[in-house]
Amino acid sequence: LKDLEELDLQKARLSEVVETDEAADVAAIPKCFPKLRRLNLGGIQGAAGARLNSSQLRDFACALGGNGESCASLEELVIPNGGGCPYTPEGVEALAEAFRSGRLSNLRVLKMSNRHDLTGETFPELCRSLAVGGRVSLLETLELFVPEDENAEEGVRDLSEAIRRGGLCKLRNLKLNFFTCVGRNSWTLSELGLALGGGKCLCLETLDLRWKEV
């Protein structure tokens, strides 16, 4: 199975094994399947049984950003809901570090579900890691849930700046689901709109923005 290119764990109940040695299986994926191109760790928007808690996400992300051959050819990554307690920042922080490492430079699709460890502190860090010049510049599809926290808007501004500078010029599909009333700070969406209209994101085909009204 070393040559496996696609792995779909949408039906797996990863959160149920967190207290056992089987929890290490998630972190072992990059090493066991180094040629993976598409990896779905659990689906989006609460697929039945699909959960990945903070510590599991941390271990998996550390393996992705580690030395040696570890999913360097990965093109599609789907991160599911956060399941299990406590919710800590370590998982999202490790994922951001994996993006900054440059080992995921072939990534074209990133979908991340609504997670409790995506907070006003970790969401901007994740967005900044995507904005690092050239590290994930091939990204074509980006789907993120923006947490209900005023500080999270900083992350959207970081994405806007990356788009404005041409760092995400390959984007074809962008979906941001806001859990906050962005109407109280319309500058966030204004900056995003100006960035998208600035001529550095000419491949964009689908734009899906959802938010609460004040």
JSON list of C-alpha atoms in Angstrom, two decimals:
[
{"chain": "A", "resi": 1, "resn": "LEU", "atom": "CA", "xyz": [0.00, 0.00, 0.00]},
{"chain": "A", "resi": 2, "resn": "LYS", "atom": "CA", "xyz": [3.01, 2.30, -0.16]},
{"chain": "A", "resi": 3, "resn": "ASP", "atom": "CA", "xyz": [1.78, 3.46, -3.56]},
{"chain": "A", "resi": 4, "resn": "LEU", "atom": "CA", "xyz": [-1.73, 4.37, -2.34]},
{"chain": "A", "resi": 5, "resn": "GLU", "atom": "CA", "xyz": [-2.79, 7.74, -3.74]},
{"chain": "A", "resi": 6, "resn": "GLU", "atom": "CA", "xyz": [-6.26, 8.25, -2.24]},
{"chain": "A", "resi": 7, "resn": "LEU", "atom": "CA", "xyz": [-7.55, 7.58, 1.28]},
{"chain": "A", "resi": 8, "resn": "ASP", "atom": "CA", "xyz": [-11.06, 8.44, 2.49]},
{"chain": "A", "resi": 9, "resn": "LEU", "atom": "CA", "xyz": [-11.77, 8.08, 6.23]},
{"chain": "A", "resi": 10, "resn": "GLN", "atom": "CA", "xyz": [-15.13, 9.82, 6.15]},
{"chain": "A", "resi": 11, "resn": "LYS", "atom": "CA", "xyz": [-16.87, 6.97, 7.97]},
{"chain": "A", "resi": 12, "resn": "ALA", "atom": "CA", "xyz": [-14.14, 6.40, 10.55]},
{"chain": "A", "resi": 13, "resn": "ARG", "atom": "CA", "xyz": [-14.76, 7.22, 14.22]},
{"chain": "A", "resi": 14, "resn": "LEU", "atom": "CA", "xyz": [-11.31, 8.56, 14.96]},
{"chain": "A", "resi": 15, "resn": "SER", "atom": "CA", "xyz": [-12.32, 10.25, 18.20]},
{"chain": "A", "resi": 16, "resn": "GLU", "atom": "CA", "xyz": [-13.30, 6.95, 19.79]},
{"chain": "A", "resi": 17, "resn": "VAL", "atom": "CA", "xyz": [-9.73, 5.68, 19.81]},
{"chain": "A", "resi": 18, "resn": "VAL", "atom": "CA", "xyz": [-8.04, 8.72, 21.30]},
{"chain": "A", "resi": 19, "resn": "GLU", "atom": "CA", "xyz": [-7.30, 6.97, 24.60]},
{"chain": "A", "resi": 20, "resn": "THR", "atom": "CA", "xyz": [-5.75, 3.93, 22.92]},
{"chain": "A", "resi": 21, "resn": "ASP", "atom": "CA", "xyz": [-2.60, 3.20, 20.96]},
{"chain": "A", "resi": 22, "resn": "GLU", "atom": "CA", "xyz": [-4.74, 3.25, 17.84]},
{"chain": "A", "resi": 23, "resn": "ALA", "atom": "CA", "xyz": [-4.79, 7.03, 18.05]},
{"chain": "A", "resi": 24, "resn": "ALA", "atom": "CA", "xyz": [-1.26, 6.92, 16.68]},
{"chain": "A", "resi": 25, "resn": "ASP", "atom": "CA", "xyz": [-2.67, 5.51, 13.42]},
{"chain": "A", "resi": 26, "resn": "VAL", "atom": "CA", "xyz": [-3.66, 8.99, 12.26]},
{"chain": "A", "resi": 27, "resn": "ALA", "atom": "CA", "xyz": [-0.13, 10.28, 12.74]},
{"chain": "A", "resi": 28, "resn": "ALA", "atom": "CA", "xyz": [1.23, 7.23, 10.91]},
{"chain": "A", "resi": 29, "resn": "ILE", "atom": "CA", "xyz": [-0.66, 8.02, 7.69]},
{"chain": "A", "resi": 30, "resn": "PRO", "atom": "CA", "xyz": [2.05, 10.26, 6.15]},
{"chain": "A", "resi": 31, "resn": "LYS", "atom": "CA", "xyz": [4.75, 7.64, 6.74]},
{"chain": "A", "resi": 32, "resn": "CYS", "atom": "CA", "xyz": [2.67, 4.61, 5.70]},
{"chain": "A", "resi": 33, "resn": "PHE", "atom": "CA", "xyz": [1.29, 6.22, 2.55]},
{"chain": "A", "resi": 34, "resn": "PRO", "atom": "CA", "xyz": [3.97, 8.65, 1.34]},
{"chain": "A", "resi": 35, "resn": "LYS", "atom": "CA", "xyz": [2.51, 8.91, -2.17]},
{"chain": "A", "resi": 36, "resn": "LEU", "atom": "CA", "xyz": [-0.96, 10.06, -1.10]},
{"chain": "A", "resi": 37, "resn": "ARG", "atom": "CA", "xyz": [-2.47, 12.70, -3.34]},
{"chain": "A", "resi": 38, "resn": "ARG", "atom": "CA", "xyz": [-5.95, 12.91, -1.80]},
{"chain": "A", "resi": 39, "resn": "LEU", "atom": "CA", "xyz": [-6.66, 12.49, 1.91]},
{"chain": "A", "resi": 40, "resn": "ASN", "atom": "CA", "xyz": [-10.06, 12.91, 3.56]},
{"chain": "A", "resi": 41, "resn": "LEU", "atom": "CA", "xyz": [-9.77, 12.58, 7.33]},
{"chain": "A", "resi": 42, "resn": "GLY", "atom": "CA", "xyz": [-13.49, 12.83, 7.97]},
{"chain": "A", "resi": 43, "resn": "GLY", "atom": "CA", "xyz": [-15.54, 15.07, 5.72]},
{"chain": "A", "resi": 44, "resn": "ILE", "atom": "CA", "xyz": [-17.06, 18.51, 6.16]},
{"chain": "A", "resi": 45, "resn": "GLN", "atom": "CA", "xyz": [-19.97, 19.79, 8.23]},
{"chain": "A", "resi": 46, "resn": "GLY", "atom": "CA", "xyz": [-20.36, 16.93, 10.66]},
{"chain": "A", "resi": 47, "resn": "ALA", "atom": "CA", "xyz": [-20.35, 13.79, 8.56]},
{"chain": "A", "resi": 48, "resn": "ALA", "atom": "CA", "xyz": [-21.58, 10.91, 10.74]},
{"chain": "A", "resi": 49, "resn": "GLY", "atom": "CA", "xyz": [-18.85, 9.60, 12.97]},
{"chain": "A", "resi": 50, "resn": "ALA", "atom": "CA", "xyz": [-16.16, 11.88, 11.54]},
{"chain": "A", "resi": 51, "resn": "ARG", "atom": "CA", "xyz": [-14.15, 13.58, 14.28]},
{"chain": "A", "resi": 52, "resn": "LEU", "atom": "CA", "xyz": [-10.51, 14.47, 14.87]},
{"chain": "A", "resi": 53, "resn": "ASN", "atom": "CA", "xyz": [-9.57, 15.96, 18.20]},
{"chain": "A", "resi": 54, "resn": "SER", "atom": "CA", "xyz": [-6.85, 18.53, 18.87]},
{"chain": "A", "resi": 55, "resn": "SER", "atom": "CA", "xyz": [-4.12, 16.11, 19.93]},
{"chain": "A", "resi": 56, "resn": "GLN", "atom": "CA", "xyz": [-4.75, 13.84, 16.95]},
{"chain": "A", "resi": 57, "resn": "LEU", "atom": "CA", "xyz": [-4.59, 16.80, 14.59]},
{"chain": "A", "resi": 58, "resn": "ARG", "atom": "CA", "xyz": [-1.33, 17.88, 16.24]},
{"chain": "A", "resi": 59, "resn": "ASP", "atom": "CA", "xyz": [0.29, 14.46, 15.81]},
{"chain": "A", "resi": 60, "resn": "PHE", "atom": "CA", "xyz": [-0.88, 14.18, 12.22]},
{"chain": "A", "resi": 61, "resn": "ALA", "atom": "CA", "xyz": [0.30, 17.69, 11.32]},
{"chain": "A", "resi": 62, "resn": "CYS", "atom": "CA", "xyz": [3.70, 17.13, 12.94]},
{"chain": "A", "resi": 63, "resn": "ALA", "atom": "CA", "xyz": [4.11, 14.00, 10.83]},
{"chain": "A", "resi": 64, "resn": "LEU", "atom": "CA", "xyz": [3.20, 16.00, 7.71]},
{"chain": "A", "resi": 65, "resn": "GLY", "atom": "CA", "xyz": [5.79, 18.64, 8.44]},
{"chain": "A", "resi": 66, "resn": "GLY", "atom": "CA", "xyz": [8.47, 16.18, 9.53]},
{"chain": "A", "resi": 67, "resn": "ASN", "atom": "CA", "xyz": [11.65, 15.17, 7.77]},
{"chain": "A", "resi": 68, "resn": "GLY", "atom": "CA", "xyz": [11.80, 12.54, 5.05]},
{"chain": "A", "resi": 69, "resn": "GLU", "atom": "CA", "xyz": [9.19, 11.45, 2.54]},
{"chain": "A", "resi": 70, "resn": "SER", "atom": "CA", "xyz": [5.80, 12.18, 4.09]},
{"chain": "A", "resi": 71, "resn": "CYS", "atom": "CA", "xyz": [2.96, 13.01, 1.73]},
{"chain": "A", "resi": 72, "resn": "ALA", "atom": "CA", "xyz": [5.04, 15.56, -0.16]},
{"chain": "A", "resi": 73, "resn": "SER", "atom": "CA", "xyz": [2.81, 14.92, -3.19]},
{"chain": "A", "resi": 74, "resn": "LEU", "atom": "CA", "xyz": [-0.43, 15.62, -1.25]},
{"chain": "A", "resi": 75, "resn": "GLU", "atom": "CA", "xyz": [-2.84, 17.65, -3.38]},
{"chain": "A", "resi": 76, "resn": "GLU", "atom": "CA", "xyz": [-6.11, 17.45, -1.43]},
{"chain": "A", "resi": 77, "resn": "LEU", "atom": "CA", "xyz": [-6.62, 17.54, 2.34]},
{"chain": "A", "resi": 78, "resn": "VAL", "atom": "CA", "xyz": [-9.94, 17.50, 4.21]},
{"chain": "A", "resi": 79, "resn": "ILE", "atom": "CA", "xyz": [-9.87, 18.13, 7.98]},
{"chain": "A", "resi": 80, "resn": "PRO", "atom": "CA", "xyz": [-13.06, 17.13, 9.88]},
{"chain": "A", "resi": 81, "resn": "ASN", "atom": "CA", "xyz": [-14.80, 18.51, 12.96]},
{"chain": "A", "resi": 82, "resn": "GLY", "atom": "CA", "xyz": [-12.96, 18.58, 16.25]},
{"chain": "A", "resi": 83, "resn": "GLY", "atom": "CA", "xyz": [-14.20, 15.80, 18.54]},
{"chain": "A", "resi": 84, "resn": "GLY", "atom": "CA", "xyz": [-13.24, 15.08, 22.14]},
{"chain": "A", "resi": 85, "resn": "CYS", "atom": "CA", "xyz": [-12.13, 17.38, 24.94]},
{"chain": "A", "resi": 86, "resn": "PRO", "atom": "CA", "xyz": [-10.28, 19.44, 25.87]},
{"chain": "A", "resi": 87, "resn": "TYR", "atom": "CA", "xyz": [-10.04, 21.69, 22.85]},
{"chain": "A", "resi": 88, "resn": "THR", "atom": "CA", "xyz": [-6.52, 23.07, 22.74]},
{"chain": "A", "resi": 89, "resn": "PRO", "atom": "CA", "xyz": [-4.68, 25.21, 20.17]},
{"chain": "A", "resi": 90, "resn": "GLU", "atom": "CA", "xyz": [-1.89, 22.71, 19.56]},
{"chain": "A", "resi": 91, "resn": "GLY", "atom": "CA", "xyz": [-3.59, 20.95, 16.64]},
{"chain": "A", "resi": 92, "resn": "VAL", "atom": "CA", "xyz": [-4.25, 24.02, 14.51]},
{"chain": "A", "resi": 93, "resn": "GLU", "atom": "CA", "xyz": [-0.86, 25.48, 15.44]},
{"chain": "A", "resi": 94, "resn": "ALA", "atom": "CA", "xyz": [0.90, 22.32, 14.25]},
{"chain": "A", "resi": 95, "resn": "LEU", "atom": "CA", "xyz": [-1.09, 22.36, 11.00]},
{"chain": "A", "resi": 96, "resn": "ALA", "atom": "CA", "xyz": [-0.08, 25.97, 10.39]},
{"chain": "A", "resi": 97, "resn": "GLU", "atom": "CA", "xyz": [3.54, 25.02, 10.98]},
{"chain": "A", "resi": 98, "resn": "ALA", "atom": "CA", "xyz": [3.22, 22.18, 8.44]},
{"chain": "A", "resi": 99, "resn": "PHE", "atom": "CA", "xyz": [2.05, 24.71, 5.83]},
{"chain": "A", "resi": 100, "resn": "ARG", "atom": "CA", "xyz": [4.91, 27.07, 6.70]},
{"chain": "A", "resi": 101, "resn": "SER", "atom": "CA", "xyz": [7.44, 24.26, 6.33]},
{"chain": "A", "resi": 102, "resn": "GLY", "atom": "CA", "xyz": [6.89, 24.12, 2.59]},
{"chain": "A", "resi": 103, "resn": "ARG", "atom": "CA", "xyz": [6.42, 20.34, 2.59]},
{"chain": "A", "resi": 104, "resn": "LEU", "atom": "CA", "xyz": [2.86, 20.75, 1.31]},
{"chain": "A", "resi": 105, "resn": "SER", "atom": "CA", "xyz": [3.77, 22.90, -1.68]},
{"chain": "A", "resi": 106, "resn": "ASN", "atom": "CA", "xyz": [1.73, 20.67, -4.02]},
{"chain": "A", "resi": 107, "resn": "LEU", "atom": "CA", "xyz": [-1.50, 21.22, -2.07]},
{"chain": "A", "resi": 108, "resn": "ARG", "atom": "CA", "xyz": [-4.36, 22.27, -4.31]},
{"chain": "A", "resi": 109, "resn": "VAL", "atom": "CA", "xyz": [-7.44, 21.64, -2.15]},
{"chain": "A", "resi": 110, "resn": "LEU", "atom": "CA", "xyz": [-7.85, 22.44, 1.55]},
{"chain": "A", "resi": 111, "resn": "LYS", "atom": "CA", "xyz": [-11.19, 21.98, 3.27]},
{"chain": "A", "resi": 112, "resn": "MET", "atom": "CA", "xyz": [-11.47, 22.45, 7.01]},
{"chain": "A", "resi": 113, "resn": "SER", "atom": "CA", "xyz": [-14.69, 21.91, 8.93]},
{"chain": "A", "resi": 114, "resn": "ASN", "atom": "CA", "xyz": [-16.07, 23.89, 11.85]},
{"chain": "A", "resi": 115, "resn": "ARG", "atom": "CA", "xyz": [-13.71, 22.98, 14.70]},
{"chain": "A", "resi": 116, "resn": "HIS", "atom": "CA", "xyz": [-13.81, 24.10, 18.31]},
{"chain": "A", "resi": 117, "resn": "ASP", "atom": "CA", "xyz": [-10.03, 24.58, 18.28]},
{"chain": "A", "resi": 118, "resn": "LEU", "atom": "CA", "xyz": [-10.35, 27.11, 15.46]},
{"chain": "A", "resi": 119, "resn": "THR", "atom": "CA", "xyz": [-10.53, 30.20, 17.66]},
{"chain": "A", "resi": 120, "resn": "GLY", "atom": "CA", "xyz": [-9.83, 33.90, 17.45]},
{"chain": "A", "resi": 121, "resn": "GLU", "atom": "CA", "xyz": [-6.18, 33.10, 18.16]},
{"chain": "A", "resi": 122, "resn": "THR", "atom": "CA", "xyz": [-5.58, 30.00, 16.03]},
{"chain": "A", "resi": 123, "resn": "PHE", "atom": "CA", "xyz": [-7.61, 30.99, 12.95]},
{"chain": "A", "resi": 124, "resn": "PRO", "atom": "CA", "xyz": [-5.42, 34.03, 12.12]},
{"chain": "A", "resi": 125, "resn": "GLU", "atom": "CA", "xyz": [-2.30, 31.88, 12.59]},
{"chain": "A", "resi": 126, "resn": "LEU", "atom": "CA", "xyz": [-3.67, 29.31, 10.15]},
{"chain": "A", "resi": 127, "resn": "CYS", "atom": "CA", "xyz": [-4.47, 32.02, 7.61]},
{"chain": "A", "resi": 128, "resn": "ARG", "atom": "CA", "xyz": [-1.03, 33.58, 7.96]},
{"chain": "A", "resi": 129, "resn": "SER", "atom": "CA", "xyz": [0.56, 30.20, 7.26]},
{"chain": "A", "resi": 130, "resn": "LEU", "atom": "CA", "xyz": [-1.39, 30.01, 3.99]},
{"chain": "A", "resi": 131, "resn": "ALA", "atom": "CA", "xyz": [-0.26, 33.51, 3.12]},
{"chain": "A", "resi": 132, "resn": "VAL", "atom": "CA", "xyz": [3.46, 32.72, 3.40]},
{"chain": "A", "resi": 133, "resn": "GLY", "atom": "CA", "xyz": [4.89, 33.41, -0.05]},
{"chain": "A", "resi": 134, "resn": "GLY", "atom": "CA", "xyz": [5.11, 30.40, -2.32]},
{"chain": "A", "resi": 135, "resn": "ARG", "atom": "CA", "xyz": [4.52, 27.70, 0.29]},
{"chain": "A", "resi": 136, "resn": "VAL", "atom": "CA", "xyz": [0.98, 26.77, -0.86]},
{"chain": "A", "resi": 137, "resn": "SER", "atom": "CA", "xyz": [0.81, 28.93, -3.97]},
{"chain": "A", "resi": 138, "resn": "LEU", "atom": "CA", "xyz": [-0.84, 26.14, -6.02]},
{"chain": "A", "resi": 139, "resn": "LEU", "atom": "CA", "xyz": [-3.96, 26.18, -3.83]},
{"chain": "A", "resi": 140, "resn": "GLU", "atom": "CA", "xyz": [-7.08, 26.10, -6.03]},
{"chain": "A", "resi": 141, "resn": "THR", "atom": "CA", "xyz": [-9.87, 25.34, -3.53]},
{"chain": "A", "resi": 142, "resn": "LEU", "atom": "CA", "xyz": [-10.03, 26.79, -0.03]},
{"chain": "A", "resi": 143, "resn": "GLU", "atom": "CA", "xyz": [-12.94, 26.14, 2.33]},
{"chain": "A", "resi": 144, "resn": "LEU", "atom": "CA", "xyz": [-12.79, 27.46, 5.89]},
{"chain": "A", "resi": 145, "resn": "PHE", "atom": "CA", "xyz": [-15.19, 28.12, 8.74]},
{"chain": "A", "resi": 146, "resn": "VAL", "atom": "CA", "xyz": [-14.47, 31.45, 10.41]},
{"chain": "A", "resi": 147, "resn": "PRO", "atom": "CA", "xyz": [-15.01, 31.16, 14.20]},
{"chain": "A", "resi": 148, "resn": "GLU", "atom": "CA", "xyz": [-17.40, 33.39, 16.11]},
{"chain": "A", "resi": 149, "resn": "ASP", "atom": "CA", "xyz": [-14.73, 35.67, 17.50]},
{"chain": "A", "resi": 150, "resn": "GLU", "atom": "CA", "xyz": [-13.88, 39.25, 16.60]},
{"chain": "A", "resi": 151, "resn": "ASN", "atom": "CA", "xyz": [-10.18, 38.39, 16.48]},
{"chain": "A", "resi": 152, "resn": "ALA", "atom": "CA", "xyz": [-10.85, 35.83, 13.74]},
{"chain": "A", "resi": 153, "resn": "GLU", "atom": "CA", "xyz": [-11.45, 38.68, 11.30]},
{"chain": "A", "resi": 154, "resn": "GLU", "atom": "CA", "xyz": [-7.70, 39.30, 11.45]},
{"chain": "A", "resi": 155, "resn": "GLY", "atom": "CA", "xyz": [-7.26, 35.97, 9.67]},
{"chain": "A", "resi": 156, "resn": "VAL", "atom": "CA", "xyz": [-9.60, 37.02, 6.87]},
{"chain": "A", "resi": 157, "resn": "ARG", "atom": "CA", "xyz": [-7.56, 40.20, 6.44]},
{"chain": "A", "resi": 158, "resn": "ASP", "atom": "CA", "xyz": [-4.39, 38.09, 6.20]},
{"chain": "A", "resi": 159, "resn": "LEU", "atom": "CA", "xyz": [-6.00, 36.03, 3.43]},
{"chain": "A", "resi": 160, "resn": "SER", "atom": "CA", "xyz": [-7.03, 39.25, 1.69]},
{"chain": "A", "resi": 161, "resn": "GLU", "atom": "CA", "xyz": [-3.47, 40.53, 1.82]},
{"chain": "A", "resi": 162, "resn": "ALA", "atom": "CA", "xyz": [-2.15, 37.24, 0.41]},
{"chain": "A", "resi": 163, "resn": "ILE", "atom": "CA", "xyz": [-4.63, 37.47, -2.48]},
{"chain": "A", "resi": 164, "resn": "ARG", "atom": "CA", "xyz": [-3.76, 41.13, -3.07]},
{"chain": "A", "resi": 165, "resn": "ARG", "atom": "CA", "xyz": [-0.07, 40.24, -3.37]},
{"chain": "A", "resi": 166, "resn": "GLY", "atom": "CA", "xyz": [-0.73, 37.35, -5.74]},
{"chain": "A", "resi": 167, "resn": "GLY", "atom": "CA", "xyz": [0.20, 34.65, -3.23]},
{"chain": "A", "resi": 168, "resn": "LEU", "atom": "CA", "xyz": [-3.01, 32.71, -3.90]},
{"chain": "A", "resi": 169, "resn": "CYS", "atom": "CA", "xyz": [-3.34, 33.49, -7.59]},
{"chain": "A", "resi": 170, "resn": "LYS", "atom": "CA", "xyz": [-4.39, 29.92, -8.51]},
{"chain": "A", "resi": 171, "resn": "LEU", "atom": "CA", "xyz": [-7.59, 30.03, -6.43]},
{"chain": "A", "resi": 172, "resn": "ARG", "atom": "CA", "xyz": [-10.62, 28.76, -8.33]},
{"chain": "A", "resi": 173, "resn": "ASN", "atom": "CA", "xyz": [-13.02, 28.13, -5.43]},
{"chain": "A", "resi": 174, "resn": "LEU", "atom": "CA", "xyz": [-13.19, 30.10, -2.19]},
{"chain": "A", "resi": 175, "resn": "LYS", "atom": "CA", "xyz": [-15.72, 29.41, 0.55]},
{"chain": "A", "resi": 176, "resn": "LEU", "atom": "CA", "xyz": [-15.74, 31.22, 3.89]},
{"chain": "A", "resi": 177, "resn": "ASN", "atom": "CA", "xyz": [-18.51, 30.49, 6.36]},
{"chain": "A", "resi": 178, "resn": "PHE", "atom": "CA", "xyz": [-18.66, 33.20, 9.02]},
{"chain": "A", "resi": 179, "resn": "PHE", "atom": "CA", "xyz": [-20.21, 32.35, 12.38]},
{"chain": "A", "resi": 180, "resn": "THR", "atom": "CA", "xyz": [-20.14, 35.98, 13.37]},
{"chain": "A", "resi": 181, "resn": "CYS", "atom": "CA", "xyz": [-22.12, 39.07, 12.44]},
{"chain": "A", "resi": 182, "resn": "VAL", "atom": "CA", "xyz": [-19.60, 40.60, 10.07]},
{"chain": "A", "resi": 183, "resn": "GLY", "atom": "CA", "xyz": [-21.93, 43.53, 9.59]},
{"chain": "A", "resi": 184, "resn": "ARG", "atom": "CA", "xyz": [-20.51, 45.06, 12.75]},
{"chain": "A", "resi": 185, "resn": "ASN", "atom": "CA", "xyz": [-17.17, 45.35, 10.96]},
{"chain": "A", "resi": 186, "resn": "SER", "atom": "CA", "xyz": [-17.91, 45.51, 7.24]},
{"chain": "A", "resi": 187, "resn": "TRP", "atom": "CA", "xyz": [-14.29, 46.41, 6.51]},
{"chain": "A", "resi": 188, "resn": "THR", "atom": "CA", "xyz": [-13.41, 42.74, 6.71]},
{"chain": "A", "resi": 189, "resn": "LEU", "atom": "CA", "xyz": [-15.54, 41.83, 3.71]},
{"chain": "A", "resi": 190, "resn": "SER", "atom": "CA", "xyz": [-14.66, 45.09, 1.97]},
{"chain": "A", "resi": 191, "resn": "GLU", "atom": "CA", "xyz": [-10.96, 44.26, 2.13]},
{"chain": "A", "resi": 192, "resn": "LEU", "atom": "CA", "xyz": [-11.62, 40.77, 0.83]},
{"chain": "A", "resi": 193, "resn": "GLY", "atom": "CA", "xyz": [-13.71, 42.12, -2.03]},
{"chain": "A", "resi": 194, "resn": "LEU", "atom": "CA", "xyz": [-11.07, 44.68, -2.99]},
{"chain": "A", "resi": 195, "resn": "ALA", "atom": "CA", "xyz": [-8.39, 41.99, -2.93]},
{"chain": "A", "resi": 196, "resn": "LEU", "atom": "CA", "xyz": [-10.42, 39.63, -5.13]},
{"chain": "A", "resi": 197, "resn": "GLY", "atom": "CA", "xyz": [-11.11, 42.45, -7.56]},
{"chain": "A", "resi": 198, "resn": "GLY", "atom": "CA", "xyz": [-7.49, 43.54, -7.72]},
{"chain": "A", "resi": 199, "resn": "GLY", "atom": "CA", "xyz": [-6.55, 41.40, -10.70]},
{"chain": "A", "resi": 200, "resn": "LYS", "atom": "CA", "xyz": [-4.36, 38.90, -8.85]},
{"chain": "A", "resi": 201, "resn": "CYS", "atom": "CA", "xyz": [-6.98, 36.15, -8.61]},
{"chain": "A", "resi": 202, "resn": "LEU", "atom": "CA", "xyz": [-8.07, 35.77, -12.22]},
{"chain": "A", "resi": 203, "resn": "CYS", "atom": "CA", "xyz": [-8.73, 32.01, -11.98]},
{"chain": "A", "resi": 204, "resn": "LEU", "atom": "CA", "xyz": [-11.57, 32.43, -9.46]},
{"chain": "A", "resi": 205, "resn": "GLU", "atom": "CA", "xyz": [-14.74, 30.64, -10.59]},
{"chain": "A", "resi": 206, "resn": "THR", "atom": "CA", "xyz": [-16.76, 30.17, -7.38]},
{"chain": "A", "resi": 207, "resn": "LEU", "atom": "CA", "xyz": [-17.05, 32.53, -4.43]},
{"chain": "A", "resi": 208, "resn": "ASP", "atom": "CA", "xyz": [-19.23, 31.41, -1.51]},
{"chain": "A", "resi": 209, "resn": "LEU", "atom": "CA", "xyz": [-19.43, 33.75, 1.49]},
{"chain": "A", "resi": 210, "resn": "ARG", "atom": "CA", "xyz": [-21.92, 33.13, 4.30]},
{"chain": "A", "resi": 211, "resn": "TRP", "atom": "CA", "xyz": [-22.48, 35.22, 7.41]},
{"chain": "A", "resi": 212, "resn": "LYS", "atom": "CA", "xyz": [-25.06, 36.31, 9.96]},
{"chain": "A", "resi": 213, "resn": "GLU", "atom": "CA", "xyz": [-26.89, 39.59, 9.63]},
{"chain": "A", "resi": 214, "resn": "VAL", "atom": "CA", "xyz": [-26.74, 42.04, 12.51]}
]
